[in-house]
GROMACS .gro file of N, CA and C in nm:
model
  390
    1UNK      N    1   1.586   2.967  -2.802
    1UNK     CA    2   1.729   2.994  -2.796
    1UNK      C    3   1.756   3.145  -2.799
    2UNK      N    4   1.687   3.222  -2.873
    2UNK     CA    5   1.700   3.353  -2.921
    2UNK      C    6   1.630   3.429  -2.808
    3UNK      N    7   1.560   3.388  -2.684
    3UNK     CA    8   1.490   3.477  -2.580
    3UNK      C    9   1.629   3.442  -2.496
    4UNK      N   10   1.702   3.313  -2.445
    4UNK     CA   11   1.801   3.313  -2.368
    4UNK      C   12   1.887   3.399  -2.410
    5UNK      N   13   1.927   3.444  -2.535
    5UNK     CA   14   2.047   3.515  -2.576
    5UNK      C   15   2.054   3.625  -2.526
    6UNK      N   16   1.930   3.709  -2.545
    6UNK     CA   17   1.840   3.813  -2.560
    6UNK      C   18   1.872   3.841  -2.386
    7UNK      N   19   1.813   3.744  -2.300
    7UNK     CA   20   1.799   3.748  -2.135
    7UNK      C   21   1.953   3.743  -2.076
    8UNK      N   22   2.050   3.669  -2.124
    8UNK     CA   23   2.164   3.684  -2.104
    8UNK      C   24   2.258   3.835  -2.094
    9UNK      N   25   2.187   3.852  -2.218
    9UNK     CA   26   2.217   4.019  -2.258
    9UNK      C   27   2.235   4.122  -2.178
   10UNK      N   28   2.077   4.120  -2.164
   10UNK     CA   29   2.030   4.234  -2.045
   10UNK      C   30   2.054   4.190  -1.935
   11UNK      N   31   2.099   4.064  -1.819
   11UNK     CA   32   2.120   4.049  -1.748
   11UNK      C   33   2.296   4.139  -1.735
   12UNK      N   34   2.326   4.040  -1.812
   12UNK     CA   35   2.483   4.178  -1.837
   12UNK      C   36   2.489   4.323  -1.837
   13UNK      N   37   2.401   4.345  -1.829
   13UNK     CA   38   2.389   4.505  -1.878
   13UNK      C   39   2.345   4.562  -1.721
   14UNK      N   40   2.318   4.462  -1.676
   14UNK     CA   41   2.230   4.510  -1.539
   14UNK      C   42   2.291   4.481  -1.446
   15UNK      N   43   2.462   4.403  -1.458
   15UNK     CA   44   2.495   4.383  -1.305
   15UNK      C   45   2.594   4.480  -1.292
   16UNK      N   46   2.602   4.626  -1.341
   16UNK     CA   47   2.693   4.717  -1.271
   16UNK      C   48   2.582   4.783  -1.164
   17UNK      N   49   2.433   4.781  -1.206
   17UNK     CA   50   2.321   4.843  -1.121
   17UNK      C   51   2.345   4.755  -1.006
   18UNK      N   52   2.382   4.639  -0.965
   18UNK     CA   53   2.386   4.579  -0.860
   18UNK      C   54   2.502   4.478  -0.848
   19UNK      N   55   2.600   4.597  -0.820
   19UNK     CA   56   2.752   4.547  -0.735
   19UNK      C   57   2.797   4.659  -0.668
   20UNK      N   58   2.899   4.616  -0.605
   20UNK     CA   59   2.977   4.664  -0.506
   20UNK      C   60   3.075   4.833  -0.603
   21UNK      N   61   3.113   4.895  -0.499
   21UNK     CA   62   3.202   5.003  -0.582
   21UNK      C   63   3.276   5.005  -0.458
   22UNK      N   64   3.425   5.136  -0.505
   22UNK     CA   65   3.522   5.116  -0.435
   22UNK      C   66   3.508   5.299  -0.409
   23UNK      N   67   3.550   5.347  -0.310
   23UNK     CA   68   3.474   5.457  -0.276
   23UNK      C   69   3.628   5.479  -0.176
   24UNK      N   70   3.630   5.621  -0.163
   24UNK     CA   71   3.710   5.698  -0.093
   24UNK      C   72   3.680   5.683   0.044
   25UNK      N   73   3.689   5.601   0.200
   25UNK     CA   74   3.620   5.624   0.318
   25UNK      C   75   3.739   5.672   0.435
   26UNK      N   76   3.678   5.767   0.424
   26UNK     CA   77   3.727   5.872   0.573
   26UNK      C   78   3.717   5.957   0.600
   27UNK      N   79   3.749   5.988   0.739
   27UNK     CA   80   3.664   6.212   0.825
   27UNK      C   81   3.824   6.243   0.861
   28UNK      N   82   3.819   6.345   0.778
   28UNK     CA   83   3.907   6.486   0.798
   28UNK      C   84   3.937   6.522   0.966
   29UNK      N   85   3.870   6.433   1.037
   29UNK     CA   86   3.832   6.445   1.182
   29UNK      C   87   3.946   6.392   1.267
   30UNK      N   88   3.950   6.282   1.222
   30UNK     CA   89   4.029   6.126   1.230
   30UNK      C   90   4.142   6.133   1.130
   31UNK      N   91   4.169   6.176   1.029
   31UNK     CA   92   4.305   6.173   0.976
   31UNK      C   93   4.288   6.292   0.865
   32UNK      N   94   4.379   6.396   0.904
   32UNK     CA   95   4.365   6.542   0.835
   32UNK      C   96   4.353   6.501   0.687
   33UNK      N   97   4.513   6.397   0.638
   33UNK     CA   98   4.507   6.383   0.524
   33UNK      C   99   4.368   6.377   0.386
   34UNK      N  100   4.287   6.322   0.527
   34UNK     CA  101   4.121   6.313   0.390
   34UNK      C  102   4.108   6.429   0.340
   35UNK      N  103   4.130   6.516   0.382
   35UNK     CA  104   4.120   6.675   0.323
   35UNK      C  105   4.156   6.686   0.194
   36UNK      N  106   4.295   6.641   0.186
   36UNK     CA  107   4.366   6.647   0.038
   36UNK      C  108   4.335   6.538  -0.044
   37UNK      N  109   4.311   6.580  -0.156
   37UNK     CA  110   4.243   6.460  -0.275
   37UNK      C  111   4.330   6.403  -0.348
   38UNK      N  112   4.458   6.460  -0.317
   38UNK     CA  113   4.589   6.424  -0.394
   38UNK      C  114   4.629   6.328  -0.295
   39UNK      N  115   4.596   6.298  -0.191
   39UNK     CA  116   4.662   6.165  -0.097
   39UNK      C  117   4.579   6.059  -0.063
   40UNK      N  118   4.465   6.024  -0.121
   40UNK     CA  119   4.415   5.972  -0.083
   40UNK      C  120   4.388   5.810  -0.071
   41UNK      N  121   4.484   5.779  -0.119
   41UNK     CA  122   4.516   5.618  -0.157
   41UNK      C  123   4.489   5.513  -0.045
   42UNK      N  124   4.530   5.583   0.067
   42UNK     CA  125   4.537   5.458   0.197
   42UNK      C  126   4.382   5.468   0.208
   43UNK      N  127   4.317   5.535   0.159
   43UNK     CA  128   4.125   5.543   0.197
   43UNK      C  129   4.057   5.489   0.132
   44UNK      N  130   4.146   5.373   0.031
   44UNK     CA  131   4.046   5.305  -0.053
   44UNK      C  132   3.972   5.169  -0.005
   45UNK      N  133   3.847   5.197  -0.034
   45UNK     CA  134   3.750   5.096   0.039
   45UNK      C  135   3.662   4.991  -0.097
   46UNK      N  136   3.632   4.912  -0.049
   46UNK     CA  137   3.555   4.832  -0.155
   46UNK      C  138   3.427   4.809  -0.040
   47UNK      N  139   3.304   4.930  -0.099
   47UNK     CA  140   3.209   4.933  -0.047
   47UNK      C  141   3.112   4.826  -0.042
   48UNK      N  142   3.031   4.799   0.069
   48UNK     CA  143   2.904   4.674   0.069
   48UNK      C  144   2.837   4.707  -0.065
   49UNK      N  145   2.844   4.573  -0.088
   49UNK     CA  146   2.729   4.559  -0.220
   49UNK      C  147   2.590   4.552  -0.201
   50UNK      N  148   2.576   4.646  -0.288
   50UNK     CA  149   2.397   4.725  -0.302
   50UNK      C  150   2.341   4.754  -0.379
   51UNK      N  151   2.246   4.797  -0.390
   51UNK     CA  152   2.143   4.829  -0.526
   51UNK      C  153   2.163   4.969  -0.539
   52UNK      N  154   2.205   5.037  -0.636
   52UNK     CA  155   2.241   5.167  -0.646
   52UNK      C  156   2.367   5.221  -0.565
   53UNK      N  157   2.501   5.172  -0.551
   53UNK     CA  158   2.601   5.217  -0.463
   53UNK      C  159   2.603   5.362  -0.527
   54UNK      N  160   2.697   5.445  -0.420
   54UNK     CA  161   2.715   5.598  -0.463
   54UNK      C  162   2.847   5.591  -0.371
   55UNK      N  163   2.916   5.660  -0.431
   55UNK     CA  164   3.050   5.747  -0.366
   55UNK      C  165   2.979   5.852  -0.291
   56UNK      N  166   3.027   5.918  -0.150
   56UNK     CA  167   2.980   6.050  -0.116
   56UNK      C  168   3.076   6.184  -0.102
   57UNK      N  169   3.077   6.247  -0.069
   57UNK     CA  170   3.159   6.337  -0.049
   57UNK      C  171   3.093   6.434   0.049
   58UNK      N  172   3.123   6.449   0.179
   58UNK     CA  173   3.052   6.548   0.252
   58UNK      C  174   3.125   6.668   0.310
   59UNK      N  175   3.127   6.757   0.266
   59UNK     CA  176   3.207   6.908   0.329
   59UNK      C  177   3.095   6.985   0.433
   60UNK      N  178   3.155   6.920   0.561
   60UNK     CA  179   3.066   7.023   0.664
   60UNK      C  180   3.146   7.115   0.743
   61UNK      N  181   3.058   7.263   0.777
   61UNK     CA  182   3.113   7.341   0.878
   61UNK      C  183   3.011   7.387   0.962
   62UNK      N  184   3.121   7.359   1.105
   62UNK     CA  185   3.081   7.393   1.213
   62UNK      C  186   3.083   7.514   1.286
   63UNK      N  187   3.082   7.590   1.357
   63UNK     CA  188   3.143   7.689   1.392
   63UNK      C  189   3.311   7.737   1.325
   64UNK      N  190   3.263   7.765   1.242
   64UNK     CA  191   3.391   7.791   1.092
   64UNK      C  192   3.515   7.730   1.124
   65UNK      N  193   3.494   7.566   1.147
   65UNK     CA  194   3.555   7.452   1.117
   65UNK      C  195   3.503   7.380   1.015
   66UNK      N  196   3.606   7.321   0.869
   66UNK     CA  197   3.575   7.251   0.831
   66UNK      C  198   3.630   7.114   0.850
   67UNK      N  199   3.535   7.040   0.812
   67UNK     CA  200   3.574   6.886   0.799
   67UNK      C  201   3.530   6.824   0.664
   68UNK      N  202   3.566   6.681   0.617
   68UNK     CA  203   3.557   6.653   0.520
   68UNK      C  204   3.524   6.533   0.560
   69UNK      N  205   3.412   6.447   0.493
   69UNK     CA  206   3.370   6.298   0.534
   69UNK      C  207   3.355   6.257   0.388
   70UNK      N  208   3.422   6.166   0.343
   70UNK     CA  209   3.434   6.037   0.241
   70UNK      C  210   3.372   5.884   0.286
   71UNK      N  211   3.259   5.870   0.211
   71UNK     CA  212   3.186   5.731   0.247
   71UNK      C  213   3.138   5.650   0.117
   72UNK      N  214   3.108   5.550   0.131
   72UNK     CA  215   2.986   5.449   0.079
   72UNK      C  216   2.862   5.512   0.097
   73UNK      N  217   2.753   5.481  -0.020
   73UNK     CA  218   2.613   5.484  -0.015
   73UNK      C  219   2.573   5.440  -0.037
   74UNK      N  220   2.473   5.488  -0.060
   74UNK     CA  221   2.311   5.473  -0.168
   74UNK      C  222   2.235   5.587  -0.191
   75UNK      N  223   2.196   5.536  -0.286
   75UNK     CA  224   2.095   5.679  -0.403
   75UNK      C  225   2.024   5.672  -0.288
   76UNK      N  226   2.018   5.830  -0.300
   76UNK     CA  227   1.943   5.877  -0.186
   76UNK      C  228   1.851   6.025  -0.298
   77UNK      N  229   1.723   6.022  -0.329
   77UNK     CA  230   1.700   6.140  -0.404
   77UNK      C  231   1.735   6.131  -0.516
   78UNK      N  232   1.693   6.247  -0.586
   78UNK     CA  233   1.722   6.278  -0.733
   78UNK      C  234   1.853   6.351  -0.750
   79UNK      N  235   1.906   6.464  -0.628
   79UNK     CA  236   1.961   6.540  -0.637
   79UNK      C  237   2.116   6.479  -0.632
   80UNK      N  238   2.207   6.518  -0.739
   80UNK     CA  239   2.383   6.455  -0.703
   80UNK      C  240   2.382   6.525  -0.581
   81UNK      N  241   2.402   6.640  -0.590
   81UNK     CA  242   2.480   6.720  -0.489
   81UNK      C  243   2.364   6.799  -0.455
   82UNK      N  244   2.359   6.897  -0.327
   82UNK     CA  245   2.273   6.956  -0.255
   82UNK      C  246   2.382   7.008  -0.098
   83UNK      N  247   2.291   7.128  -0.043
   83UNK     CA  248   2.363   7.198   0.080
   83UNK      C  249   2.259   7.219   0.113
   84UNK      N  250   2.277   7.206   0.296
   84UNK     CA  251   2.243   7.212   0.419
   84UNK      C  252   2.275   7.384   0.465
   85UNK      N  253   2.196   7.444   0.524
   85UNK     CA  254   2.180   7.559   0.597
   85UNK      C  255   2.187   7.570   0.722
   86UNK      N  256   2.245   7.682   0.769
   86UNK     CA  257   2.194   7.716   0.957
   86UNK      C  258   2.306   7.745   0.999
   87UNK      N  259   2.325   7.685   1.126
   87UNK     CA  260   2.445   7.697   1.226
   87UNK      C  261   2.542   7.613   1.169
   88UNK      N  262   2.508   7.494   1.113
   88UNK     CA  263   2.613   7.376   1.084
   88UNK      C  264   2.534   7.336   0.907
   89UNK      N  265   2.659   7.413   0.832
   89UNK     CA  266   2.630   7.379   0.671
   89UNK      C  267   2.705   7.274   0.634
   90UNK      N  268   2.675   7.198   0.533
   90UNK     CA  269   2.671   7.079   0.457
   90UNK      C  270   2.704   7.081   0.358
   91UNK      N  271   2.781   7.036   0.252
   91UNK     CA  272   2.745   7.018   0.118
   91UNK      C  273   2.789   6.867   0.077
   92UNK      N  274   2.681   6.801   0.019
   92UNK     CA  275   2.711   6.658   0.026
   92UNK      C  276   2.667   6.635  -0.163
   93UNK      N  277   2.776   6.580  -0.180
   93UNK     CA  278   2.797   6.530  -0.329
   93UNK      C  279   2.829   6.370  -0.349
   94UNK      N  280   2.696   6.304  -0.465
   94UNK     CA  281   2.724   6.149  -0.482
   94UNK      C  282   2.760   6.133  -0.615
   95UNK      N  283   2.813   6.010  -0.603
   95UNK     CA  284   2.847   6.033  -0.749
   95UNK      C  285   2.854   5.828  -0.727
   96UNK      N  286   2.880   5.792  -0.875
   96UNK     CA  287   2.837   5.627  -0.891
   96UNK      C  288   2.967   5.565  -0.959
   97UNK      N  289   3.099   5.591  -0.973
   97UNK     CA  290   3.229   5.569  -1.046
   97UNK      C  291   3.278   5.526  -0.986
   98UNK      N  292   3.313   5.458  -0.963
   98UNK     CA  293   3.495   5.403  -0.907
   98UNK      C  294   3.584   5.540  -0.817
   99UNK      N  295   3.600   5.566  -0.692
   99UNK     CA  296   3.693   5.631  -0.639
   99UNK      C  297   3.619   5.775  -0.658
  100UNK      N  298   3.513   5.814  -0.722
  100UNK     CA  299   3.485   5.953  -0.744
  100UNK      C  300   3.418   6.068  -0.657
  101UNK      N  301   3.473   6.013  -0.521
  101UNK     CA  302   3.473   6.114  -0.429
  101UNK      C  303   3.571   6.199  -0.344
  102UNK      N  304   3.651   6.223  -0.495
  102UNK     CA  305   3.774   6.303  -0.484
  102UNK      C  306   3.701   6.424  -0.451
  103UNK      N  307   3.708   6.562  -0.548
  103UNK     CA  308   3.645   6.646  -0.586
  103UNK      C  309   3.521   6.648  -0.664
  104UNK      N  310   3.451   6.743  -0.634
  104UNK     CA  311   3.320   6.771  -0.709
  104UNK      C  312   3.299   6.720  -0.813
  105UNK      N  313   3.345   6.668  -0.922
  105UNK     CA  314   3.364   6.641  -1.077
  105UNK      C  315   3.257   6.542  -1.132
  106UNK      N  316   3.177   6.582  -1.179
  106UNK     CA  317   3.110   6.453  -1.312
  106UNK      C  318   3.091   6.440  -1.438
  107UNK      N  319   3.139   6.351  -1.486
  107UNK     CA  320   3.167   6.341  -1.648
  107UNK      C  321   3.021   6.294  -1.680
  108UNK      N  322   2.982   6.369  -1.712
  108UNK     CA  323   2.839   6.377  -1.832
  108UNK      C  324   2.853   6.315  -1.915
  109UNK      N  325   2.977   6.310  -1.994
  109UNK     CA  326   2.972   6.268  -2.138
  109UNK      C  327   3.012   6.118  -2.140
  110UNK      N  328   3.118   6.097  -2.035
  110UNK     CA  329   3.111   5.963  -1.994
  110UNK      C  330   3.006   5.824  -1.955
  111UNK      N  331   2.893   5.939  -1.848
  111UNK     CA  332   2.797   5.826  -1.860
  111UNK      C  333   2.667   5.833  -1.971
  112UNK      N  334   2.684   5.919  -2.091
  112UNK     CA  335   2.606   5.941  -2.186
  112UNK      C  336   2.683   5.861  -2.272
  113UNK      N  337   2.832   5.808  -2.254
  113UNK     CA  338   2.811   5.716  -2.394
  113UNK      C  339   2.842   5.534  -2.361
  114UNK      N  340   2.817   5.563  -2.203
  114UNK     CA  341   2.798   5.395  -2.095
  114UNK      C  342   2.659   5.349  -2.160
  115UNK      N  343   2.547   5.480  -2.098
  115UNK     CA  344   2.424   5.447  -2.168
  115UNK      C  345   2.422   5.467  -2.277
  116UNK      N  346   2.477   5.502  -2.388
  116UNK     CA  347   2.439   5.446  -2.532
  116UNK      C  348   2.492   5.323  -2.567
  117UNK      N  349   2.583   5.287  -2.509
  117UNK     CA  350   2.648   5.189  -2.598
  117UNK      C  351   2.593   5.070  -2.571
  118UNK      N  352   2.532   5.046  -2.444
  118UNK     CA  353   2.417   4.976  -2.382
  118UNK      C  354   2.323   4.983  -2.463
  119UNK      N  355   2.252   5.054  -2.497
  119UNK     CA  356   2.115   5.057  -2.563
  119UNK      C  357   2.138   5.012  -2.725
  120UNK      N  358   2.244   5.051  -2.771
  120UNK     CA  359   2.346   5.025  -2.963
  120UNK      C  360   2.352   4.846  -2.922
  121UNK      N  361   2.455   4.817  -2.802
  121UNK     CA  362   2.464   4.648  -2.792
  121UNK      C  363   2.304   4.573  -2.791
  122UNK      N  364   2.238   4.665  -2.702
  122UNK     CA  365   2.119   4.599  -2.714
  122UNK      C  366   1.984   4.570  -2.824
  123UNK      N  367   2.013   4.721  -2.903
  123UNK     CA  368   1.946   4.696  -3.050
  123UNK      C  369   2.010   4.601  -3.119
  124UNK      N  370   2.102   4.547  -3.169
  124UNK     CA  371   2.205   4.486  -3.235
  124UNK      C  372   2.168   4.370  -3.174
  125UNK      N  373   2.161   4.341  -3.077
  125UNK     CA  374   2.128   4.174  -3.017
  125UNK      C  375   1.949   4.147  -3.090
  126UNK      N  376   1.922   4.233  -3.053
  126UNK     CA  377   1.794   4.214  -3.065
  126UNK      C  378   1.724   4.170  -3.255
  127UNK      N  379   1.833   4.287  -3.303
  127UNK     CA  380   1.810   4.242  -3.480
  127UNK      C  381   1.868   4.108  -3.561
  128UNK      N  382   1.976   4.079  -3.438
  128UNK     CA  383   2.071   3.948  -3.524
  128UNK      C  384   1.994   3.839  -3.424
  129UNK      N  385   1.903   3.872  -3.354
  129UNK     CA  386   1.795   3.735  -3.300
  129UNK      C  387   1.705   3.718  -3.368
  130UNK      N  388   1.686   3.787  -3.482
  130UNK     CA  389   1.552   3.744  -3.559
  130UNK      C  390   1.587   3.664  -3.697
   0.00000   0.00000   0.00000
């Protein structure tokens, strides 16, 4: 009885790693408004469900045009954010929250106390099973 409790547990704990997220999708290309992070409401998407979803955020320039691309992912790398060089620069930022491919922004402290409180529920299951 006390291994089902236990498996129940951690199954809970494990289905935000594998669901769907809702993500900002659109190019600055196709409707200026994606540019501004303050309007972005009509761009809300409920991304395909996947193993590791990510919000993206991509700021590219072209011949000193910018554009702005808002998508769905997947963990791609270790790196959140990273830039592209050359003729045509990049800067592409992921992030794993709900809508958080507004601006650059990640709350550290937010997902430092997602994962603790996970690991506190999970000691606590584990001592009142014995």
């Amino acid at each position: 009885m006390h291994y089902w409790m236990l498996s129940f547990v951690i199954l809970i704990l494990l289905i935000p790693y594998v669901s769907s997220l809702k993500c900002y999708v659109c190019n600055s290309n196709e409707d200026p408004t994606c540019a501004d992070s303050d309007n972005l409401g009509k761009f809300v998407k409920q991304c395909p469900q996947r193993e590791d979803p990510y919000c993206r955020k991509i700021v590219q320039r072209v011949d000193q045009e910018t554009s702005i691309v808002r998508t769905c992912g997947s963990k791609v790398g270790t790196k959140l954010c990273y830039k592209t060089a050359g003729t045509h620069t990049a800067s592409v930022c992921s992030c794993d929250e709900e809508l958080c491919n507004t601006a650059v922004t990640y709350n550290v402290q937010q997902r430092f106390m997602t994962i603790l409180s996970s690991i506190t529920t999970l000691i606590i299951t584990m001592i009142l099973l014995r």
